Amino acid sequence: MAVSTNKRTRIQGINRGIILDAALEVFSAYGFRGSTIDQIAAKAGMSKPNLLYYFPRKEDIYVTVLEKTLEDWLTPFRDIDPDGDPVEELRKYTILKMKMSAAQPASSQLFANEILHGAPAIQEFLKTNLKQLVDEKAAVIKAWIADGRLAPVDPHHLIFMIWATTQHYADFDVQVQAILPEESRQPEFFDSAADAVLTILLNGIKPR
Amino acid sequence: MAVSTNKRTRIQGINRGIILDAALEVFSAYGFRGSTIDQIAAKAGMSKPNLLYYFPRKEDIYVTVLEKTLEDWLTPFRDIDPDGDPVEELRKYTILKMKMSAAQPASSQLFANEILHGAPAIQEFLKTNLKQLVDEKAAVIKAWIADGRLAPVDPHHLIFMIWATTQHYADFDVQVQAILPEESRQPEFFDSAADAVLTILLNGIKPR
DNA sequence: CAAAAACTTGACTGATTGGTCAAAATGTAG
DNA sequence: CTACATTTTGACCAATCAGTCAAGTTTTTG
């Protein structure tokens, strides 16, 4: 992490990156209201006024982290290939999302928290950019169905289902870990989770 | 709502109920840290000191609402009948959860928020009561699979999948509404959502 | 290497908010 | 109707926290 973000100078690039990394951890754990600038500053290893030198308001940090995160999570969705094999494309996408849930639960949690509380910072984005992208991919799925290469299911709800299921493992991790039998709670646990999810999902949408 | 809760006196019963209803609305919308006692008191139509007369600490209100909510959501899960038809039992359960997501999104959101932030107030409950209940139902599903009445899938992950998918419609409502085509955003929208979810899910788990 | 620009921070401020308290108002039992 | 218990509230307090400011320190530039 710690990717330099819009570096005007060398130091700016480094420090903005450090701050955003710290902010992701803090905001995802405690939510916007539950996080303090002091916490983020401490985690970033700098004083509060120094942090405010880079991001004048708490909200600026939050929105910046959120937007960066959103882009990350949308990339694999964009990459769904209309010319690929339907089942294979959806398997690939689902596995990728499961892997992201395992590797970066914090960013999924940050996003979940934002939506859960009414998406005050990104409602516009959802209604415009995201909606357009989803409509696009829904059309692709519709075409696959028309060609008889996928069972007839509502594309939007199929997309929701993949999102819900995969992100569940990041967002509800505490619950998953509390419930799963001890022997399943290994590092490779995500593989078997992906297996189970894919079995049900793919059998559910294969053409009949 | 406004069910009298452990009424010592008539007034206590009424007012505790009113407070808990108000608290559910406020906490689910803003989270624990994001909600203020003043907000809850205002929504309950009483002064802050009066509210604190019934629940001495903010956390007391929160925990009480959370526990009440949890019980509500677990009841239909408990009711899954080992002697019923597997596919029919899971269909019934899924539809019920979809309906609850539509009718009481606030309580689902309250719970989601708690888990999302590490379940500080109910971790013990998850590890003991909930785990035991889930293990029980997982055993039922396992038996169904052994009898060839259900496709072989990991029971725990199947349960997670149903939870994730159904609660998604309550917890991510803002996103769902932002993305769904306008013509699908009718009151009956939940029926078509349930349809789509059930189609995929049930086809995914029917014995092959 | 000197001057300017960029960066850093201790000390502070005002607003918010969880919780207290003592006095008043209301309800209830005999 | 009276005495007692319960309920209600305005005024207040202490802690927390976002954001400011002025005075420093470090880095860059010519």
PDB file of C-alpha atoms in Angstrom, chain A:
ATOM      1  CA  MET A   1       0.000   0.000   0.000  1.00  0.00           C
ATOM      2  CA  ALA A   2       1.028   3.584   0.668  1.00  0.00           C
ATOM      3  CA  VAL A   3       0.625   4.473  -2.957  1.00  0.00           C
ATOM      4  CA  SER A   4       1.596   8.052  -3.617  1.00  0.00           C
ATOM      5  CA  THR A   5      -1.577   9.976  -4.343  1.00  0.00           C
ATOM      6  CA  ASN A   6      -1.389  13.046  -6.550  1.00  0.00           C
ATOM      7  CA  LYS A   7       2.039  13.923  -5.326  1.00  0.00           C
ATOM      8  CA  ARG A   8       2.822  17.579  -5.779  1.00  0.00           C
ATOM      9  CA  THR A   9       6.087  17.087  -3.967  1.00  0.00           C
ATOM     10  CA  ARG A  10       7.868  13.949  -2.862  1.00  0.00           C
ATOM     11  CA  ILE A  11       6.875  14.363   0.772  1.00  0.00           C
ATOM     12  CA  GLN A  12       3.253  15.025  -0.121  1.00  0.00           C
ATOM     13  CA  GLY A  13       3.093  11.825  -2.089  1.00  0.00           C
ATOM     14  CA  ILE A  14       4.532   9.745   0.705  1.00  0.00           C
ATOM     15  CA  ASN A  15       2.526  11.286   3.530  1.00  0.00           C
ATOM     16  CA  ARG A  16      -0.816  11.311   1.757  1.00  0.00           C
ATOM     17  CA  GLY A  17      -0.298   7.613   1.103  1.00  0.00           C
ATOM     18  CA  ILE A  18       0.554   6.895   4.728  1.00  0.00           C
ATOM     19  CA  ILE A  19      -2.468   8.857   5.930  1.00  0.00           C
ATOM     20  CA  LEU A  20      -4.867   7.082   3.589  1.00  0.00           C
ATOM     21  CA  ASP A  21      -3.594   3.675   4.671  1.00  0.00           C
ATOM     22  CA  ALA A  22      -4.063   4.596   8.321  1.00  0.00           C
ATOM     23  CA  ALA A  23      -7.460   6.100   7.615  1.00  0.00           C
ATOM     24  CA  LEU A  24      -8.685   2.945   5.871  1.00  0.00           C
ATOM     25  CA  GLU A  25      -7.833   0.872   8.920  1.00  0.00           C
ATOM     26  CA  VAL A  26      -9.421   3.260  11.368  1.00  0.00           C
ATOM     27  CA  PHE A  27     -12.543   4.182   9.407  1.00  0.00           C
ATOM     28  CA  SER A  28     -13.283   0.568   8.490  1.00  0.00           C
ATOM     29  CA  ALA A  29     -13.031  -0.500  12.107  1.00  0.00           C
ATOM     30  CA  TYR A  30     -15.008   2.287  13.754  1.00  0.00           C
ATOM     31  CA  GLY A  31     -17.037   4.029  11.041  1.00  0.00           C
ATOM     32  CA  PHE A  32     -16.889   7.733  10.227  1.00  0.00           C
ATOM     33  CA  ARG A  33     -18.359   9.114  13.438  1.00  0.00           C
ATOM     34  CA  GLY A  34     -16.619   6.487  15.537  1.00  0.00           C
ATOM     35  CA  SER A  35     -13.164   7.415  14.274  1.00  0.00           C
ATOM     36  CA  THR A  36     -11.127  10.358  15.475  1.00  0.00           C
ATOM     37  CA  ILE A  37      -8.504  12.361  13.636  1.00  0.00           C
ATOM     38  CA  ASP A  38      -6.167  11.722  16.560  1.00  0.00           C
ATOM     39  CA  GLN A  39      -6.500   7.967  16.037  1.00  0.00           C
ATOM     40  CA  ILE A  40      -5.638   8.255  12.366  1.00  0.00           C
ATOM     41  CA  ALA A  41      -2.786  10.640  13.068  1.00  0.00           C
ATOM     42  CA  ALA A  42      -1.374   8.284  15.699  1.00  0.00           C
ATOM     43  CA  LYS A  43      -1.559   5.311  13.340  1.00  0.00           C
ATOM     44  CA  ALA A  44       0.058   7.389  10.612  1.00  0.00           C
ATOM     45  CA  GLY A  45       2.805   8.449  13.009  1.00  0.00           C
ATOM     46  CA  MET A  46       2.276  12.178  12.805  1.00  0.00           C
ATOM     47  CA  SER A  47       0.662  15.001  14.737  1.00  0.00           C
ATOM     48  CA  LYS A  48      -2.955  15.952  14.217  1.00  0.00           C
ATOM     49  CA  PRO A  49      -2.198  19.418  12.823  1.00  0.00           C
ATOM     50  CA  ASN A  50       0.234  17.824  10.430  1.00  0.00           C
ATOM     51  CA  LEU A  51      -2.418  15.448   9.178  1.00  0.00           C
ATOM     52  CA  LEU A  52      -4.817  18.360   8.783  1.00  0.00           C
ATOM     53  CA  TYR A  53      -2.172  20.080   6.700  1.00  0.00           C
ATOM     54  CA  TYR A  54      -2.683  17.367   4.073  1.00  0.00           C
ATOM     55  CA  PHE A  55      -6.439  16.895   4.453  1.00  0.00           C
ATOM     56  CA  PRO A  56      -8.073  20.030   5.877  1.00  0.00           C
ATOM     57  CA  ARG A  57     -11.229  18.230   7.041  1.00  0.00           C
ATOM     58  CA  LYS A  58     -12.007  14.803   8.448  1.00  0.00           C
ATOM     59  CA  GLU A  59     -14.473  14.299   5.655  1.00  0.00           C
ATOM     60  CA  ASP A  60     -11.791  14.929   3.032  1.00  0.00           C
ATOM     61  CA  ILE A  61      -9.805  11.955   4.275  1.00  0.00           C
ATOM     62  CA  TYR A  62     -12.900   9.792   4.402  1.00  0.00           C
ATOM     63  CA  VAL A  63     -14.128  10.599   0.917  1.00  0.00           C
ATOM     64  CA  THR A  64     -10.669  10.140  -0.580  1.00  0.00           C
ATOM     65  CA  VAL A  65     -10.224   6.694   0.978  1.00  0.00           C
ATOM     66  CA  LEU A  66     -13.735   5.701  -0.021  1.00  0.00           C
ATOM     67  CA  GLU A  67     -13.315   6.681  -3.652  1.00  0.00           C
ATOM     68  CA  LYS A  68      -9.975   4.931  -3.947  1.00  0.00           C
ATOM     69  CA  THR A  69     -11.498   1.794  -2.426  1.00  0.00           C
ATOM     70  CA  LEU A  70     -14.504   1.880  -4.703  1.00  0.00           C
ATOM     71  CA  GLU A  71     -12.330   1.951  -7.810  1.00  0.00           C
ATOM     72  CA  ASP A  72     -10.381  -1.077  -6.599  1.00  0.00           C
ATOM     73  CA  TRP A  73     -13.508  -3.104  -6.079  1.00  0.00           C
ATOM     74  CA  LEU A  74     -15.083  -2.189  -9.396  1.00  0.00           C
ATOM     75  CA  THR A  75     -12.125  -3.102 -11.576  1.00  0.00           C
ATOM     76  CA  PRO A  76     -12.762  -6.871 -11.730  1.00  0.00           C
ATOM     77  CA  PHE A  77     -16.434  -6.176 -12.374  1.00  0.00           C
ATOM     78  CA  ARG A  78     -15.526  -4.012 -15.367  1.00  0.00           C
ATOM     79  CA  ASP A  79     -13.345  -6.836 -16.605  1.00  0.00           C
ATOM     80  CA  ILE A  80     -16.211  -9.279 -17.075  1.00  0.00           C
ATOM     81  CA  ASP A  81     -15.818 -10.146 -20.740  1.00  0.00           C
ATOM     82  CA  PRO A  82     -18.962 -10.243 -22.930  1.00  0.00           C
ATOM     83  CA  ASP A  83     -17.116 -12.476 -25.380  1.00  0.00           C
ATOM     84  CA  GLY A  84     -15.981 -14.996 -22.783  1.00  0.00           C
ATOM     85  CA  ASP A  85     -17.765 -18.143 -21.669  1.00  0.00           C
ATOM     86  CA  PRO A  86     -20.618 -17.019 -19.370  1.00  0.00           C
ATOM     87  CA  VAL A  87     -20.164 -19.557 -16.593  1.00  0.00           C
ATOM     88  CA  GLU A  88     -16.397 -19.196 -16.764  1.00  0.00           C
ATOM     89  CA  GLU A  89     -16.557 -15.397 -16.617  1.00  0.00           C
ATOM     90  CA  LEU A  90     -18.829 -15.442 -13.591  1.00  0.00           C
ATOM     91  CA  ARG A  91     -16.694 -18.060 -11.873  1.00  0.00           C
ATOM     92  CA  LYS A  92     -13.605 -15.957 -12.444  1.00  0.00           C
ATOM     93  CA  TYR A  93     -15.310 -12.855 -11.104  1.00  0.00           C
ATOM     94  CA  THR A  94     -16.679 -14.626  -8.033  1.00  0.00           C
ATOM     95  CA  ILE A  95     -13.332 -16.154  -7.162  1.00  0.00           C
ATOM     96  CA  LEU A  96     -11.629 -12.798  -7.551  1.00  0.00           C
ATOM     97  CA  LYS A  97     -14.107 -11.164  -5.211  1.00  0.00           C
ATOM     98  CA  MET A  98     -13.668 -13.930  -2.654  1.00  0.00           C
ATOM     99  CA  LYS A  99      -9.927 -13.391  -2.805  1.00  0.00           C
ATOM    100  CA  MET A 100     -10.353  -9.669  -2.334  1.00  0.00           C
ATOM    101  CA  SER A 101     -12.590 -10.279   0.656  1.00  0.00           C
ATOM    102  CA  ALA A 102      -9.847 -12.385   2.172  1.00  0.00           C
ATOM    103  CA  ALA A 103      -6.987 -10.040   1.333  1.00  0.00           C
ATOM    104  CA  GLN A 104      -8.625  -6.663   1.957  1.00  0.00           C
ATOM    105  CA  PRO A 105     -11.547  -7.045   4.321  1.00  0.00           C
ATOM    106  CA  ALA A 106     -11.048  -3.492   5.570  1.00  0.00           C
ATOM    107  CA  SER A 107     -11.956  -1.863   2.288  1.00  0.00           C
ATOM    108  CA  SER A 108     -15.057  -4.014   1.911  1.00  0.00           C
ATOM    109  CA  GLN A 109     -16.068  -3.087   5.446  1.00  0.00           C
ATOM    110  CA  LEU A 110     -15.512   0.593   4.788  1.00  0.00           C
ATOM    111  CA  PHE A 111     -17.813   0.427   1.800  1.00  0.00           C
ATOM    112  CA  ALA A 112     -20.419  -1.680   3.615  1.00  0.00           C
ATOM    113  CA  ASN A 113     -20.550   0.804   6.445  1.00  0.00           C
ATOM    114  CA  GLU A 114     -21.065   3.698   4.060  1.00  0.00           C
ATOM    115  CA  ILE A 115     -23.975   1.985   2.281  1.00  0.00           C
ATOM    116  CA  LEU A 116     -25.467   0.721   5.525  1.00  0.00           C
ATOM    117  CA  HIS A 117     -25.828   4.261   6.753  1.00  0.00           C
ATOM    118  CA  GLY A 118     -27.461   5.573   3.639  1.00  0.00           C
ATOM    119  CA  ALA A 119     -24.400   6.276   1.498  1.00  0.00           C
ATOM    120  CA  PRO A 120     -24.294   9.978   2.408  1.00  0.00           C
ATOM    121  CA  ALA A 121     -20.983  10.495   0.643  1.00  0.00           C
ATOM    122  CA  ILE A 122     -21.500   8.459  -2.530  1.00  0.00           C
ATOM    123  CA  GLN A 123     -25.219   8.346  -3.276  1.00  0.00           C
ATOM    124  CA  GLU A 124     -24.674  10.308  -6.473  1.00  0.00           C
ATOM    125  CA  PHE A 125     -21.946   7.939  -7.586  1.00  0.00           C
ATOM    126  CA  LEU A 126     -24.237   4.968  -7.010  1.00  0.00           C
ATOM    127  CA  LYS A 127     -27.087   6.470  -9.005  1.00  0.00           C
ATOM    128  CA  THR A 128     -24.960   7.505 -11.964  1.00  0.00           C
ATOM    129  CA  ASN A 129     -21.611   5.782 -12.520  1.00  0.00           C
ATOM    130  CA  LEU A 130     -22.326   2.544 -10.709  1.00  0.00           C
ATOM    131  CA  LYS A 131     -25.848   2.189 -12.046  1.00  0.00           C
ATOM    132  CA  GLN A 132     -24.609   2.673 -15.590  1.00  0.00           C
ATOM    133  CA  LEU A 133     -21.871   0.107 -15.171  1.00  0.00           C
ATOM    134  CA  VAL A 134     -24.254  -2.434 -13.667  1.00  0.00           C
ATOM    135  CA  ASP A 135     -26.823  -1.855 -16.383  1.00  0.00           C
ATOM    136  CA  GLU A 136     -24.106  -2.510 -18.920  1.00  0.00           C
ATOM    137  CA  LYS A 137     -23.118  -5.814 -17.364  1.00  0.00           C
ATOM    138  CA  ALA A 138     -26.759  -6.749 -16.841  1.00  0.00           C
ATOM    139  CA  ALA A 139     -27.235  -6.356 -20.587  1.00  0.00           C
ATOM    140  CA  VAL A 140     -24.317  -8.704 -21.181  1.00  0.00           C
ATOM    141  CA  ILE A 141     -25.885 -11.319 -18.930  1.00  0.00           C
ATOM    142  CA  LYS A 142     -29.224 -10.832 -20.637  1.00  0.00           C
ATOM    143  CA  ALA A 143     -27.594 -11.524 -23.990  1.00  0.00           C
ATOM    144  CA  TRP A 144     -26.002 -14.691 -22.599  1.00  0.00           C
ATOM    145  CA  ILE A 145     -29.404 -15.843 -21.432  1.00  0.00           C
ATOM    146  CA  ALA A 146     -30.998 -15.030 -24.787  1.00  0.00           C
ATOM    147  CA  ASP A 147     -28.351 -17.228 -26.397  1.00  0.00           C
ATOM    148  CA  GLY A 148     -29.315 -20.054 -24.046  1.00  0.00           C
ATOM    149  CA  ARG A 149     -25.879 -20.068 -22.463  1.00  0.00           C
ATOM    150  CA  LEU A 150     -27.246 -19.258 -18.987  1.00  0.00           C
ATOM    151  CA  ALA A 151     -30.442 -20.141 -17.163  1.00  0.00           C
ATOM    152  CA  PRO A 152     -33.066 -17.390 -17.299  1.00  0.00           C
ATOM    153  CA  VAL A 153     -32.528 -15.307 -14.154  1.00  0.00           C
ATOM    154  CA  ASP A 154     -32.873 -11.615 -13.489  1.00  0.00           C
ATOM    155  CA  PRO A 155     -29.396 -10.206 -14.196  1.00  0.00           C
ATOM    156  CA  HIS A 156     -29.562  -7.470 -11.580  1.00  0.00           C
ATOM    157  CA  HIS A 157     -30.478  -9.873  -8.832  1.00  0.00           C
ATOM    158  CA  LEU A 158     -27.792 -12.286  -9.952  1.00  0.00           C
ATOM    159  CA  ILE A 159     -25.239  -9.514  -9.618  1.00  0.00           C
ATOM    160  CA  PHE A 160     -26.588  -8.575  -6.175  1.00  0.00           C
ATOM    161  CA  MET A 161     -26.359 -12.197  -5.135  1.00  0.00           C
ATOM    162  CA  ILE A 162     -22.707 -12.466  -6.109  1.00  0.00           C
ATOM    163  CA  TRP A 163     -21.915  -9.224  -4.328  1.00  0.00           C
ATOM    164  CA  ALA A 164     -23.833 -10.159  -1.208  1.00  0.00           C
ATOM    165  CA  THR A 165     -22.319 -13.605  -0.929  1.00  0.00           C
ATOM    166  CA  THR A 166     -18.715 -12.707  -1.568  1.00  0.00           C
ATOM    167  CA  GLN A 167     -18.649  -9.551   0.542  1.00  0.00           C
ATOM    168  CA  HIS A 168     -20.335 -11.401   3.365  1.00  0.00           C
ATOM    169  CA  TYR A 169     -17.030 -13.130   4.078  1.00  0.00           C
ATOM    170  CA  ALA A 170     -15.297  -9.788   4.552  1.00  0.00           C
ATOM    171  CA  ASP A 171     -18.057  -7.777   6.204  1.00  0.00           C
ATOM    172  CA  PHE A 172     -19.378 -10.464   8.543  1.00  0.00           C
ATOM    173  CA  ASP A 173     -16.022 -12.064   9.180  1.00  0.00           C
ATOM    174  CA  VAL A 174     -16.485 -11.969  12.952  1.00  0.00           C
ATOM    175  CA  GLN A 175     -19.702 -13.920  12.667  1.00  0.00           C
ATOM    176  CA  VAL A 176     -18.306 -16.380  10.134  1.00  0.00           C
ATOM    177  CA  GLN A 177     -15.311 -17.092  12.345  1.00  0.00           C
ATOM    178  CA  ALA A 178     -17.471 -17.402  15.449  1.00  0.00           C
ATOM    179  CA  ILE A 179     -19.755 -19.961  13.840  1.00  0.00           C
ATOM    180  CA  LEU A 180     -17.549 -22.033  11.579  1.00  0.00           C
ATOM    181  CA  PRO A 181     -16.312 -25.320  13.098  1.00  0.00           C
ATOM    182  CA  GLU A 182     -12.794 -24.918  14.383  1.00  0.00           C
ATOM    183  CA  GLU A 183     -11.253 -27.292  11.859  1.00  0.00           C
ATOM    184  CA  SER A 184     -12.581 -25.127   8.992  1.00  0.00           C
ATOM    185  CA  ARG A 185     -10.992 -21.983  10.368  1.00  0.00           C
ATOM    186  CA  GLN A 186      -7.663 -22.534   8.637  1.00  0.00           C
ATOM    187  CA  PRO A 187      -5.898 -20.069   6.346  1.00  0.00           C
ATOM    188  CA  GLU A 188      -7.164 -22.055   3.351  1.00  0.00           C
ATOM    189  CA  PHE A 189     -10.668 -21.584   4.665  1.00  0.00           C
ATOM    190  CA  PHE A 190     -11.401 -19.127   1.873  1.00  0.00           C
ATOM    191  CA  ASP A 191     -10.804 -21.820  -0.734  1.00  0.00           C
ATOM    192  CA  SER A 192     -13.478 -24.076   0.674  1.00  0.00           C
ATOM    193  CA  ALA A 193     -15.788 -21.101   1.093  1.00  0.00           C
ATOM    194  CA  ALA A 194     -15.260 -20.194  -2.554  1.00  0.00           C
ATOM    195  CA  ASP A 195     -15.830 -23.826  -3.522  1.00  0.00           C
ATOM    196  CA  ALA A 196     -19.134 -23.995  -1.694  1.00  0.00           C
ATOM    197  CA  VAL A 197     -20.346 -20.675  -3.023  1.00  0.00           C
ATOM    198  CA  LEU A 198     -19.391 -21.517  -6.594  1.00  0.00           C
ATOM    199  CA  THR A 199     -21.017 -24.936  -6.455  1.00  0.00           C
ATOM    200  CA  ILE A 200     -24.385 -23.509  -5.515  1.00  0.00           C
ATOM    201  CA  LEU A 201     -24.170 -20.392  -7.633  1.00  0.00           C
ATOM    202  CA  LEU A 202     -22.958 -22.005 -10.840  1.00  0.00           C
ATOM    203  CA  ASN A 203     -25.338 -24.931 -10.614  1.00  0.00           C
ATOM    204  CA  GLY A 204     -28.043 -22.374 -10.046  1.00  0.00           C
ATOM    205  CA  ILE A 205     -27.345 -20.519 -13.270  1.00  0.00           C
ATOM    206  CA  LYS A 206     -26.170 -23.192 -15.680  1.00  0.00           C
ATOM    207  CA  PRO A 207     -28.571 -23.562 -18.587  1.00  0.00           C
ATOM    208  CA  ARG A 208     -31.080 -26.332 -18.040  1.00  0.00           C
TER     209      ARG A 208
END
